[in-house]
Every structure is written in C-alpha cells, then in structure tokens.
mmCIF file of C-alpha atoms (C1' of nucleotides) in Angstrom:
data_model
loop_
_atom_site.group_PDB
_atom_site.id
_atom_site.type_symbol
_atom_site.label_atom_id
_atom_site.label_comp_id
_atom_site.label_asym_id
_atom_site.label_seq_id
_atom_site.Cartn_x
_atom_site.Cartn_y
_atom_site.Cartn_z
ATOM 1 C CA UNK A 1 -1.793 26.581 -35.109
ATOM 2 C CA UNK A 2 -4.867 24.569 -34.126
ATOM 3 C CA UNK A 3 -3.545 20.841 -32.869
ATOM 4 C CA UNK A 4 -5.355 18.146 -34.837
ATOM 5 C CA UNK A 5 -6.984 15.527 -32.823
ATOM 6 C CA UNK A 6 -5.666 11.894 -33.531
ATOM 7 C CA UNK A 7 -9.603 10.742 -34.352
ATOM 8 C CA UNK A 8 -11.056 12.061 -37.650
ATOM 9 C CA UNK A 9 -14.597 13.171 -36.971
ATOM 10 C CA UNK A 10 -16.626 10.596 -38.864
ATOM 11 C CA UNK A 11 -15.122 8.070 -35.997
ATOM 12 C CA UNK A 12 -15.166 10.066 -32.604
ATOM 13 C CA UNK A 13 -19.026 11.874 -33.187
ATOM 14 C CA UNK A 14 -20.989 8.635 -34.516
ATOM 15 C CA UNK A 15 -21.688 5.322 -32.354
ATOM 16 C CA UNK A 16 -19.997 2.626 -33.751
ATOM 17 C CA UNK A 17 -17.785 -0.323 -33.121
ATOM 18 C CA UNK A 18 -15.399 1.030 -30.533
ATOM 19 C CA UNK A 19 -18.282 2.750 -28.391
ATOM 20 C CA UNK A 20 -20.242 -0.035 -28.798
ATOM 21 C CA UNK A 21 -17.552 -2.092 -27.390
ATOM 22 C CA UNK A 22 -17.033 0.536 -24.572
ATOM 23 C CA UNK A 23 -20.489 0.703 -23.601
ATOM 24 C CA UNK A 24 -20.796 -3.421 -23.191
ATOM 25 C CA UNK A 25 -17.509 -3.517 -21.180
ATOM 26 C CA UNK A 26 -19.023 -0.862 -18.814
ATOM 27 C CA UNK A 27 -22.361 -2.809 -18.515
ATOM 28 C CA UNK A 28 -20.734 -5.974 -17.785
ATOM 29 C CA UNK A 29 -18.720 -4.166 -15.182
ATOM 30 C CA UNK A 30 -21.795 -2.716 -13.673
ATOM 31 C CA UNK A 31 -22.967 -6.192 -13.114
ATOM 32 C CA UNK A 32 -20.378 -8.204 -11.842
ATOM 33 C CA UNK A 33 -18.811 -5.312 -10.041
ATOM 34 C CA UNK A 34 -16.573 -5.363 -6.864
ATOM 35 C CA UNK A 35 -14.152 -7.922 -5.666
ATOM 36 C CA UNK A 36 -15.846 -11.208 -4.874
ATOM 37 C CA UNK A 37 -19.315 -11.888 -7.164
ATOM 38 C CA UNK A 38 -16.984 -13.733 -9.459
ATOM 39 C CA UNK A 39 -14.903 -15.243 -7.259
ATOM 40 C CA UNK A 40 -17.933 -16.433 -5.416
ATOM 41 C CA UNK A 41 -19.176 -17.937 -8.895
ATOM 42 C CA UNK A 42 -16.221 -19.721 -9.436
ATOM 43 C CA UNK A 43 -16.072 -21.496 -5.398
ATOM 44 C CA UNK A 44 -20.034 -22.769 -6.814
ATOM 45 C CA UNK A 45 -19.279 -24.407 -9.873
ATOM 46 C CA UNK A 46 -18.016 -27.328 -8.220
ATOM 47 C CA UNK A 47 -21.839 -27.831 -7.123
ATOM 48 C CA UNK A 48 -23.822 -26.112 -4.202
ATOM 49 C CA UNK A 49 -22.307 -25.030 -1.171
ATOM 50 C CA UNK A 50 -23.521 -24.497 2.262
ATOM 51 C CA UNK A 51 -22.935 -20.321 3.932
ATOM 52 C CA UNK A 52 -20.371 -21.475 5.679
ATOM 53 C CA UNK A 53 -18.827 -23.408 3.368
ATOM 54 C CA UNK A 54 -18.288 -20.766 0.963
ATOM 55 C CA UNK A 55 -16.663 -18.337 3.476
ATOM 56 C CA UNK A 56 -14.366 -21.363 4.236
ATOM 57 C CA UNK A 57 -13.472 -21.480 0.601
ATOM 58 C CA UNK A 58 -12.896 -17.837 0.306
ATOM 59 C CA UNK A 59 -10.543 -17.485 3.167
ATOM 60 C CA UNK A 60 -11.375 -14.032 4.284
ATOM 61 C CA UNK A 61 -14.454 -12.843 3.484
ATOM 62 C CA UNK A 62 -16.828 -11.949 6.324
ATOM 63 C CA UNK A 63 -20.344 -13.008 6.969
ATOM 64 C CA UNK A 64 -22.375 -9.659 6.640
ATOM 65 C CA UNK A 65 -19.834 -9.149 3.291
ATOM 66 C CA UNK A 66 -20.984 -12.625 1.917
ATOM 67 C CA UNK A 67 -24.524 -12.499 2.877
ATOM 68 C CA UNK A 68 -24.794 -8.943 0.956
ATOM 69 C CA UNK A 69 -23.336 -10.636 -2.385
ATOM 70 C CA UNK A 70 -25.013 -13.987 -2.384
ATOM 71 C CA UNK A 71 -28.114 -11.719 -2.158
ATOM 72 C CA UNK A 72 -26.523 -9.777 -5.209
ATOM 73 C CA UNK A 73 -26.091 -12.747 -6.760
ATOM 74 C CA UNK A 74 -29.604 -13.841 -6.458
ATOM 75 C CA UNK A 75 -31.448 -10.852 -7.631
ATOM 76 C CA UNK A 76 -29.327 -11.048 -10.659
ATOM 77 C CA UNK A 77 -30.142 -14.638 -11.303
ATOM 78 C CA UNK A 78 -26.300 -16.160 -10.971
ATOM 79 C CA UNK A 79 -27.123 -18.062 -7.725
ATOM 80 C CA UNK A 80 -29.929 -20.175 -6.201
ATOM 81 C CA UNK A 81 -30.580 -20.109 -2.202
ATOM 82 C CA UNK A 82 -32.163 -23.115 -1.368
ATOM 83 C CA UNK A 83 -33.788 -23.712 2.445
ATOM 84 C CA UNK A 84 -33.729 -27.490 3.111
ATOM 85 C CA UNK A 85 -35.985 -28.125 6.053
ATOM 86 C CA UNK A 86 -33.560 -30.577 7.989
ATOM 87 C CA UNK A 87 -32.626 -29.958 11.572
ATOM 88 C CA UNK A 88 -31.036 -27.297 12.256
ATOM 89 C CA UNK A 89 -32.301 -25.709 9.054
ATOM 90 C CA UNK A 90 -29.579 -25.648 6.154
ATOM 91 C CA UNK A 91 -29.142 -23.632 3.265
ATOM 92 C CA UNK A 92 -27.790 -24.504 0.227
ATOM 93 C CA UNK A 93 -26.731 -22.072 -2.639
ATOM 94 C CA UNK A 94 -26.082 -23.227 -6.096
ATOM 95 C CA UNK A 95 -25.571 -21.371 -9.443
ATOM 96 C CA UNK A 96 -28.850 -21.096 -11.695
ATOM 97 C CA UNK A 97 -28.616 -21.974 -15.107
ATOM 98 C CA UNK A 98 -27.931 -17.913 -16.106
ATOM 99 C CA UNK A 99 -24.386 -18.844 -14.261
ATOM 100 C CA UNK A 100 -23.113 -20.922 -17.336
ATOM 101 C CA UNK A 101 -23.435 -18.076 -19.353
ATOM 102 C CA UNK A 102 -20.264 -16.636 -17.478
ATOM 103 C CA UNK A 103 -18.351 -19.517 -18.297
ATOM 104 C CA UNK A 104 -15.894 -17.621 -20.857
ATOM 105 C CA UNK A 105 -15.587 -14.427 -19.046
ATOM 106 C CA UNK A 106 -14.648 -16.625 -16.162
ATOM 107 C CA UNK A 107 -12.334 -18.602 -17.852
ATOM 108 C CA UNK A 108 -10.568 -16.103 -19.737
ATOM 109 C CA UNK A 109 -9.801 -14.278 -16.365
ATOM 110 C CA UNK A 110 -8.641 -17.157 -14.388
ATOM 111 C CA UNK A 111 -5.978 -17.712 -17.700
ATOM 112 C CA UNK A 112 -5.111 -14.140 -17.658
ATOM 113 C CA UNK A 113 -4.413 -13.976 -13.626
ATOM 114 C CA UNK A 114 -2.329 -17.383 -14.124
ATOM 115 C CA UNK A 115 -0.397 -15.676 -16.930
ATOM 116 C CA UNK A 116 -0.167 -12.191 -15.350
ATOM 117 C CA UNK A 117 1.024 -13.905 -11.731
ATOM 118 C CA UNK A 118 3.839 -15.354 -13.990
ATOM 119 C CA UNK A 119 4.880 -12.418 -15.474
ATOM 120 C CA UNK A 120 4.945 -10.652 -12.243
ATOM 121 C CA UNK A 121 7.437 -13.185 -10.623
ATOM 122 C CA UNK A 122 9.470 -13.504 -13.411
ATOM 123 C CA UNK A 123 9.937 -9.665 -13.572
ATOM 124 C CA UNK A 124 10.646 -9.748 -9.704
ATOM 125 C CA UNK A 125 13.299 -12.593 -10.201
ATOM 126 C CA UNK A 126 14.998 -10.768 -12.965
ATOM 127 C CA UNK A 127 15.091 -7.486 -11.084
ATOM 128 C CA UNK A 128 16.870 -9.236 -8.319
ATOM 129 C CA UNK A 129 19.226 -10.878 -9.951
ATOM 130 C CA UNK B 1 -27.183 -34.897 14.410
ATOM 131 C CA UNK B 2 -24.788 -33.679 12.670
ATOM 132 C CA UNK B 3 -25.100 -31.802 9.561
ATOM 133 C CA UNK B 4 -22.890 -32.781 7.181
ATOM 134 C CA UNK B 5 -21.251 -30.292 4.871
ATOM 135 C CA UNK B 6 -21.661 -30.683 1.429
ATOM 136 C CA UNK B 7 -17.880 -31.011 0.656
ATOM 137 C CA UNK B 8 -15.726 -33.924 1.184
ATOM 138 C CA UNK B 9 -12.659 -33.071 3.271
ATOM 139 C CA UNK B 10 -10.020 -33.638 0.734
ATOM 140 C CA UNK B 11 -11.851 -31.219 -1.032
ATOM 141 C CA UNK B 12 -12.302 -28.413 0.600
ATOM 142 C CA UNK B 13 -8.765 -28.917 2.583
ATOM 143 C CA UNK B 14 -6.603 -29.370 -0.530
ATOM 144 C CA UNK B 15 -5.344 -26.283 -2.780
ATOM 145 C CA UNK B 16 -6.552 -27.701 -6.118
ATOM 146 C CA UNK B 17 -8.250 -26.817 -9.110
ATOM 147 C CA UNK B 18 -11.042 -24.831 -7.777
ATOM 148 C CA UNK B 19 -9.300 -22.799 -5.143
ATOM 149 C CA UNK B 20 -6.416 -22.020 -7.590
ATOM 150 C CA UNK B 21 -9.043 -20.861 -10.108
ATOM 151 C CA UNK B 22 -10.410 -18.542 -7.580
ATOM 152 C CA UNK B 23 -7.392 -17.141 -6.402
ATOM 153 C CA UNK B 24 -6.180 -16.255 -10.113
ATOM 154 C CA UNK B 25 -9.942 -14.513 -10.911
ATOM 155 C CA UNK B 26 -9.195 -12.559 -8.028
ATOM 156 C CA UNK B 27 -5.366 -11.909 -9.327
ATOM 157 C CA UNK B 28 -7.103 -11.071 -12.463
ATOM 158 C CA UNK B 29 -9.604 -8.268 -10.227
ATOM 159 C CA UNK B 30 -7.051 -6.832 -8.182
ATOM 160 C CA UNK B 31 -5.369 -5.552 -11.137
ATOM 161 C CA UNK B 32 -8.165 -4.473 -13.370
ATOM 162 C CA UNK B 33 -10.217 -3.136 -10.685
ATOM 163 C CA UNK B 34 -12.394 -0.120 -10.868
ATOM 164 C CA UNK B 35 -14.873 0.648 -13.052
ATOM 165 C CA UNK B 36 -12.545 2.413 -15.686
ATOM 166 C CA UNK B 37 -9.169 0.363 -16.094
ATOM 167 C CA UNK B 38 -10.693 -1.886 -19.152
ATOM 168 C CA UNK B 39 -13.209 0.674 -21.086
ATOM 169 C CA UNK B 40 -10.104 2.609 -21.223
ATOM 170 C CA UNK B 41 -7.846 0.080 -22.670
ATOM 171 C CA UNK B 42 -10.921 -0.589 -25.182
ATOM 172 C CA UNK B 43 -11.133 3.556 -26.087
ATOM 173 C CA UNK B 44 -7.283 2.990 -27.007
ATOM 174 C CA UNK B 45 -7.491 -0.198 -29.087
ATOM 175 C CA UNK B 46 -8.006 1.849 -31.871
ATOM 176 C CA UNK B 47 -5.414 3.751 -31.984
ATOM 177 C CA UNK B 48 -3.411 6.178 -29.533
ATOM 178 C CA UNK B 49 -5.831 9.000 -27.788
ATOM 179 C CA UNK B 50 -5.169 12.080 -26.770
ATOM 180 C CA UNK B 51 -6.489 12.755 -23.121
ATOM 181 C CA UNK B 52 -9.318 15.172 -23.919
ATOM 182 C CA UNK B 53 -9.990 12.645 -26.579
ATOM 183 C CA UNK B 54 -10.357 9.875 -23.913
ATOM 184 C CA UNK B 55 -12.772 12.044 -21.888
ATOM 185 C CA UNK B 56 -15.095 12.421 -24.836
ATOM 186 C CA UNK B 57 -14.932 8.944 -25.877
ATOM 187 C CA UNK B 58 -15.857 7.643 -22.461
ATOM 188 C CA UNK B 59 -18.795 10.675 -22.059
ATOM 189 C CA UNK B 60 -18.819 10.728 -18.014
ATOM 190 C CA UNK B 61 -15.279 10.387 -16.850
ATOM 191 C CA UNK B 62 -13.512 13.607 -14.799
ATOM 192 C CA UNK B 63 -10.402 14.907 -15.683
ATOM 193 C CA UNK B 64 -9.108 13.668 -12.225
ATOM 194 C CA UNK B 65 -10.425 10.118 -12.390
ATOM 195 C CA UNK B 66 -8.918 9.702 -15.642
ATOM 196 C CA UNK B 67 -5.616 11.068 -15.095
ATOM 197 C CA UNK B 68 -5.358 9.248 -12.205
ATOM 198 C CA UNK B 69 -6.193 6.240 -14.053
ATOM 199 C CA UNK B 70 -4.394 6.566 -16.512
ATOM 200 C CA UNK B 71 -1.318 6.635 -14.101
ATOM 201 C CA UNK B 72 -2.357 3.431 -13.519
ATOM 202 C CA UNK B 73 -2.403 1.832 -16.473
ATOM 203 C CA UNK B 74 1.089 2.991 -16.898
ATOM 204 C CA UNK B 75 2.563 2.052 -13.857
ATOM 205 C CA UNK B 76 1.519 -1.485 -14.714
ATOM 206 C CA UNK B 77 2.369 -1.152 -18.340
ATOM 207 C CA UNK B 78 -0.583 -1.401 -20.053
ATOM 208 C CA UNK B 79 -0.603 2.086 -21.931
ATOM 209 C CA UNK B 80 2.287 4.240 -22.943
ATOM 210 C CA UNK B 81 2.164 7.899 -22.593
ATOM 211 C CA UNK B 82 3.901 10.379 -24.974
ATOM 212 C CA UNK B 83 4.636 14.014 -25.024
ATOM 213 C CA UNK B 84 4.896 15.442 -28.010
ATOM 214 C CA UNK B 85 7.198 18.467 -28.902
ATOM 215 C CA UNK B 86 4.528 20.482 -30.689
ATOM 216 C CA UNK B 87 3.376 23.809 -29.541
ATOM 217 C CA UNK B 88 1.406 23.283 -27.754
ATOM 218 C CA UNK B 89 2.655 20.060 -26.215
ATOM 219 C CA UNK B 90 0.593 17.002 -27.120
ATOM 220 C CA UNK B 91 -0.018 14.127 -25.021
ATOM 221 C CA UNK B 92 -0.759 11.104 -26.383
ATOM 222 C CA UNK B 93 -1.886 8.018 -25.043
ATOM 223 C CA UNK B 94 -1.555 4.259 -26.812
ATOM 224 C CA UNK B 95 -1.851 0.904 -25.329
ATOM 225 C CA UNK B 96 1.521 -1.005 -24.604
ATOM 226 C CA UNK B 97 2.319 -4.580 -25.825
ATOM 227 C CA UNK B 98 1.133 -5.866 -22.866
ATOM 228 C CA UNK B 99 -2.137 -4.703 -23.057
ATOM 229 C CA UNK B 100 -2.631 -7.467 -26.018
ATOM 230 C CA UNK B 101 -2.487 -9.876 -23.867
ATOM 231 C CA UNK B 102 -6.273 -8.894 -22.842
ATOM 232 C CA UNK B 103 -7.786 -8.966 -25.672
ATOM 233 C CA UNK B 104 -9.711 -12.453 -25.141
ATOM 234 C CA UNK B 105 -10.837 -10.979 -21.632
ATOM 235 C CA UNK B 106 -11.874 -7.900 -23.202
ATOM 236 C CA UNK B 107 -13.713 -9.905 -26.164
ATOM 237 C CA UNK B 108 -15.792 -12.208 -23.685
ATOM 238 C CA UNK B 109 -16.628 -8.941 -21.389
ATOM 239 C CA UNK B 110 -17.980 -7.143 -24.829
ATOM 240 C CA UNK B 111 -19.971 -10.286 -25.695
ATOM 241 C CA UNK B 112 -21.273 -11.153 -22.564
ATOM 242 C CA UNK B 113 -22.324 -7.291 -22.158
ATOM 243 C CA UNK B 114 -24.058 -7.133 -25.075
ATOM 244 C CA UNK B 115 -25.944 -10.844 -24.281
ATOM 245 C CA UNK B 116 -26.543 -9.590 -21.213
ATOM 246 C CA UNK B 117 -28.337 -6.093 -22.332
ATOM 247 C CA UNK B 118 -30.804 -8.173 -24.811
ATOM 248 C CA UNK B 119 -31.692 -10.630 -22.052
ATOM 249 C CA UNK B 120 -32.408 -7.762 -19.658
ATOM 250 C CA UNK B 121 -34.744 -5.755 -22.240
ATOM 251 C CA UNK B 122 -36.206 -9.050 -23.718
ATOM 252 C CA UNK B 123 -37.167 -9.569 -19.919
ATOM 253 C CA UNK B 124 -38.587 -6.232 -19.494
ATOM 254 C CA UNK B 125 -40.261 -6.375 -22.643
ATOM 255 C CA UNK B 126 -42.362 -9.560 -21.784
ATOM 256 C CA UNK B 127 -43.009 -8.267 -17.575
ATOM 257 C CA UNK B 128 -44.766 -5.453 -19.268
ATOM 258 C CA UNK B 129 -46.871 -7.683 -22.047
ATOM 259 C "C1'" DG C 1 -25.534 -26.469 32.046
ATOM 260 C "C1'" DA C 2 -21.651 -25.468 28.893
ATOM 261 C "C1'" DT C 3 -20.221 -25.654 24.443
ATOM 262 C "C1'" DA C 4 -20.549 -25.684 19.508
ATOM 263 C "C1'" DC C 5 -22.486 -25.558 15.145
ATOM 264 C "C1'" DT C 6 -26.176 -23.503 11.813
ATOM 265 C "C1'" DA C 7 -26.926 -19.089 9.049
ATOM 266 C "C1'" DC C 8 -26.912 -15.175 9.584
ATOM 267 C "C1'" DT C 9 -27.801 -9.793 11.356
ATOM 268 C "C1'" DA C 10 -26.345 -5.466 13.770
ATOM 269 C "C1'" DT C 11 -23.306 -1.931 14.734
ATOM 270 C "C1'" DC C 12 -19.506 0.664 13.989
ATOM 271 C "C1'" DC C 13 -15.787 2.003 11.455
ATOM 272 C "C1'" DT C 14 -12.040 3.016 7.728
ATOM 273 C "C1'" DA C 15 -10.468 3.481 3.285
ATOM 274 C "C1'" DA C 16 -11.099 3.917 -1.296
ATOM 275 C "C1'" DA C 17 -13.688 5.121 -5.324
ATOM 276 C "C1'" DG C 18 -15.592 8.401 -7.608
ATOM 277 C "C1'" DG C 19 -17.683 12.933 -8.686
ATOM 278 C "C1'" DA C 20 -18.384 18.398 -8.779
ATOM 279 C "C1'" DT C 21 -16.319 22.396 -9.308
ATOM 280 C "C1'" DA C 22 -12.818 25.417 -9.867
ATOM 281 C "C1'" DC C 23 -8.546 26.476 -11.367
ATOM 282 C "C1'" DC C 24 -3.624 26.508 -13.513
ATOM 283 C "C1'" DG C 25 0.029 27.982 -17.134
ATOM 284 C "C1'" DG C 26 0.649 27.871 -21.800
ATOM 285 C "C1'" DT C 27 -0.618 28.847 -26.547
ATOM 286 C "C1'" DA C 28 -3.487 30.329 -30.109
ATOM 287 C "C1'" DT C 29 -7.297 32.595 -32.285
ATOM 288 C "C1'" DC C 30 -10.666 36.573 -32.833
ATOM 289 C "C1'" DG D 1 -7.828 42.168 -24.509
ATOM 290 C "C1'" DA D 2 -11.364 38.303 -24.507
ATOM 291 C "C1'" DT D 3 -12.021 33.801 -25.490
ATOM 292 C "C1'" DA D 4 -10.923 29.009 -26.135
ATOM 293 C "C1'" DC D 5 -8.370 24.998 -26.402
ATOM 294 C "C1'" DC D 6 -4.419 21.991 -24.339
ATOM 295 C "C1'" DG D 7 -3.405 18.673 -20.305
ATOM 296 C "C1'" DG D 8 -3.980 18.413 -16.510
ATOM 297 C "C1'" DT D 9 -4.246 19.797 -10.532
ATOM 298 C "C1'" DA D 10 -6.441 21.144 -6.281
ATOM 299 C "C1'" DT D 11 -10.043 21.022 -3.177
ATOM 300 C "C1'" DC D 12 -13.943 19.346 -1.320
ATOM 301 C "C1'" DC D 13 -17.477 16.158 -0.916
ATOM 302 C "C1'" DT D 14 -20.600 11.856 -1.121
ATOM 303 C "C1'" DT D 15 -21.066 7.205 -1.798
ATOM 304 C "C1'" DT D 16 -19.739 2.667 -1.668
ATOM 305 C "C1'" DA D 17 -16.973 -1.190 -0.492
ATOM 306 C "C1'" DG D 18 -15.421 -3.624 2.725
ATOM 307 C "C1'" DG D 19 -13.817 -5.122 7.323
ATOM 308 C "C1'" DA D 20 -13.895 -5.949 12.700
ATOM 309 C "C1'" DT D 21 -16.420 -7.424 16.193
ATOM 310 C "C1'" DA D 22 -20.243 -8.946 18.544
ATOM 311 C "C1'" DG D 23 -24.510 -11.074 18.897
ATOM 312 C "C1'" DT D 24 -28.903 -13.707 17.504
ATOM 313 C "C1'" DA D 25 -32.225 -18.017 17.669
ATOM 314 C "C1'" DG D 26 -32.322 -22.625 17.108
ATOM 315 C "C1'" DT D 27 -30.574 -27.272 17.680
ATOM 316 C "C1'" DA D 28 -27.522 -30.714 19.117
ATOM 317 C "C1'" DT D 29 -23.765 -32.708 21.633
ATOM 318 C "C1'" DC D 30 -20.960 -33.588 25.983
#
DNA sequence: GATACTACTATCCTAAAGGATACCGGTATC
DNA sequence: GATACCGGTATCCTTTAGGATAGTAGTATC
C-alpha cells in the first residue's frame, strides 16, 4: 500500500501562502539572528546610550561581544554610532529611524516572554504542590 | 572632567520598564532560539506534517537537525507527535495548543520579513541606477 | 606617580549550531 | 532480487556564537 502524504499536491509543489510565510520568518531570522541584537534594540529605545552604558544595562555581555553587534547593528541600519569630540572622546549610539520599524516584532516578543515566564512558574508551582 | 553618562542613576539602577522588557525579549530568545524552531511551527500551521513532509517544505533542513528539533518543540509543548498504526507506521507531526499562543509573534516576524526583503531590493535597485 | 574612567581590541578558548554523508530496519512495489 | 519509500540514527566535520581574560591609548583625578 503506498502511504498518502497529509498535503495534496496542488499545496506542497507550488509557492504559496504557507512558503511564503516560511521564507519571511527565515529572512527575518537571518537578520536579527543570535541572542542579543534585539535585546540591544530594546536597552536603546529609551534614547542613546554610551558603550559602557549598554553593557551595564545588559548585565553580562562582554566588550569584544558588544562591540561585534553594535557593528552588526550599524551595517544593518538599526543603530547610529555617534563620536562626540569632548574630552576623553565619547561615543554615543542611538537607534536610526529603520529601528521603529521593529517596534511590533519587539513588542510582541517582550508580551510573549512575560506570558511564557508565567506559564513556566505556574507549571513549576503546580508540579510541586 | 568628568564625563557624565547619559543615564540618570535611578534609571539605570532601578529594575523598571526597560530592563524588564529586555529581560522578557531575551525569555522570548532563549526559547525560540535557532534558526529553525519558528519556520517549523509556521510549516505546521496548516495542518499536521509528516516528517519527510517537513523536510520538503523547509527545502534545506537535514534529517538530523530536524529531528532533533523537532524534539524540541515537543519537549516544550509546542508540537505533538503521533505514530500512527498503519503499515508502515506513520508519524505525524501537528502543532499543540500552545503553539497558538505565537501566532502574533509569528505574524509580525512574516510582515516585518517581507517589509524588510522590499526595502533591501528597492535599495539595491536604486545603488545600481 | 598611582589610579580610574573612556571605548574598545587582541588572544585564546569552549560549546553549540548546523551540515554532509552514510546508514538502519521495515515495508512495499516492480 | 532490485529498488524505493518510511522515519529516522550515527558519525564526522566546519562554522559560528559566545565567553574569559588581558591589554591598549588617552585623559583626568587624587
């Protein structure tokens, strides 16, 4: 007997919806990848922040680490790096106006980890008790 | 002189809105992490898959990545996975309830994907005009 | 002169992600 | 018997992410 897949053939074999849908996840992925570039979006949108500042605000993220995704960050267009000419020399980094357009991805991920964190502990306290 | 940071204190030194935020996107990335956990759950949101159906509909995925994945996704109960008593034995995967709960994530990482594609060929387009 | 802050860079390392290729037992078809 | 599909494993490898630690030049403060 030959097993029937689940997909008729019309919907697996052309590009539509679904792997349309598939393909935009991925890209977005490819972009924002790894653990901190939107975490590192989120510490800015309170306004620029200094190097140091930032790593402060992450807690545990190291200098080379944080110098290689602010630099990410800025070939992609999410973050400008601004040299102010004071003594010593600071530098500033602030999101560019392409930032903003993260604004509901970002949001919709801090709701989910809020919800997801609640879930979590209220599975733990039931498993307890 | 002193610089002076950017920050006031009882910013930077209080857990408030801005550090919570970060700490739940990073909640959010520690659990969807990888660059196949979500265009998974969006190959399944049509329907339940079976696992050589998966592979196709993601095109570049190994068998080991994806089972392994896959094993993921279950273990935090986001798919369900089904063997069924056929001969041969089926295996069917389908998302769990709990995967619904990602929809609005998975709806602003489409979007922004697909935003984000046009803005990067409209870009190309004019550097070449 | 010692110390500390600025924004980093350099070096070394580990662990994890991910991929290539081959293979497995089972069943079915040719 | 050869081939092909099913749902995977096993083995090996490369690449990347990420972290630990130390150090840099410049300026300012004590």
């Amino acid at each position: 007997m030959e097993t029937e897949t689940l997909i008729p053939k019309d919907r697996i074999h052309t590009p539509e919806a679904c792997n349309v849908a598939i393909g935009a996840v991925r890209d977005t992925l490819y972009v924002l990848n790894g653990k901190w570039k939107l975490p590192l979006i989120v510490a800015m949108q309170n306004g620029p922040l200094r190097f140091n500042d930032i790593q402060r605000a992450l807690g545990d993220i190291t200098p080379k680490i944080l110098s290689k995704e602010l630099r990410d960050l800025e070939l992609n267009e999410f973050v400008i790096r601004r040299v102010e000419a004071t003594k010593p020399v600071t530098v500033t980094y602030e999101l560019a106006e392409y930032s903003k357009s993260l604004n509901s991805v970002i949001n919709e991920l801090r709701i989910w980890g809020i919800q997801h964190k609640a879930r979590i502990t209220s599975n733990r306290r039931s498993a307890v008790s």
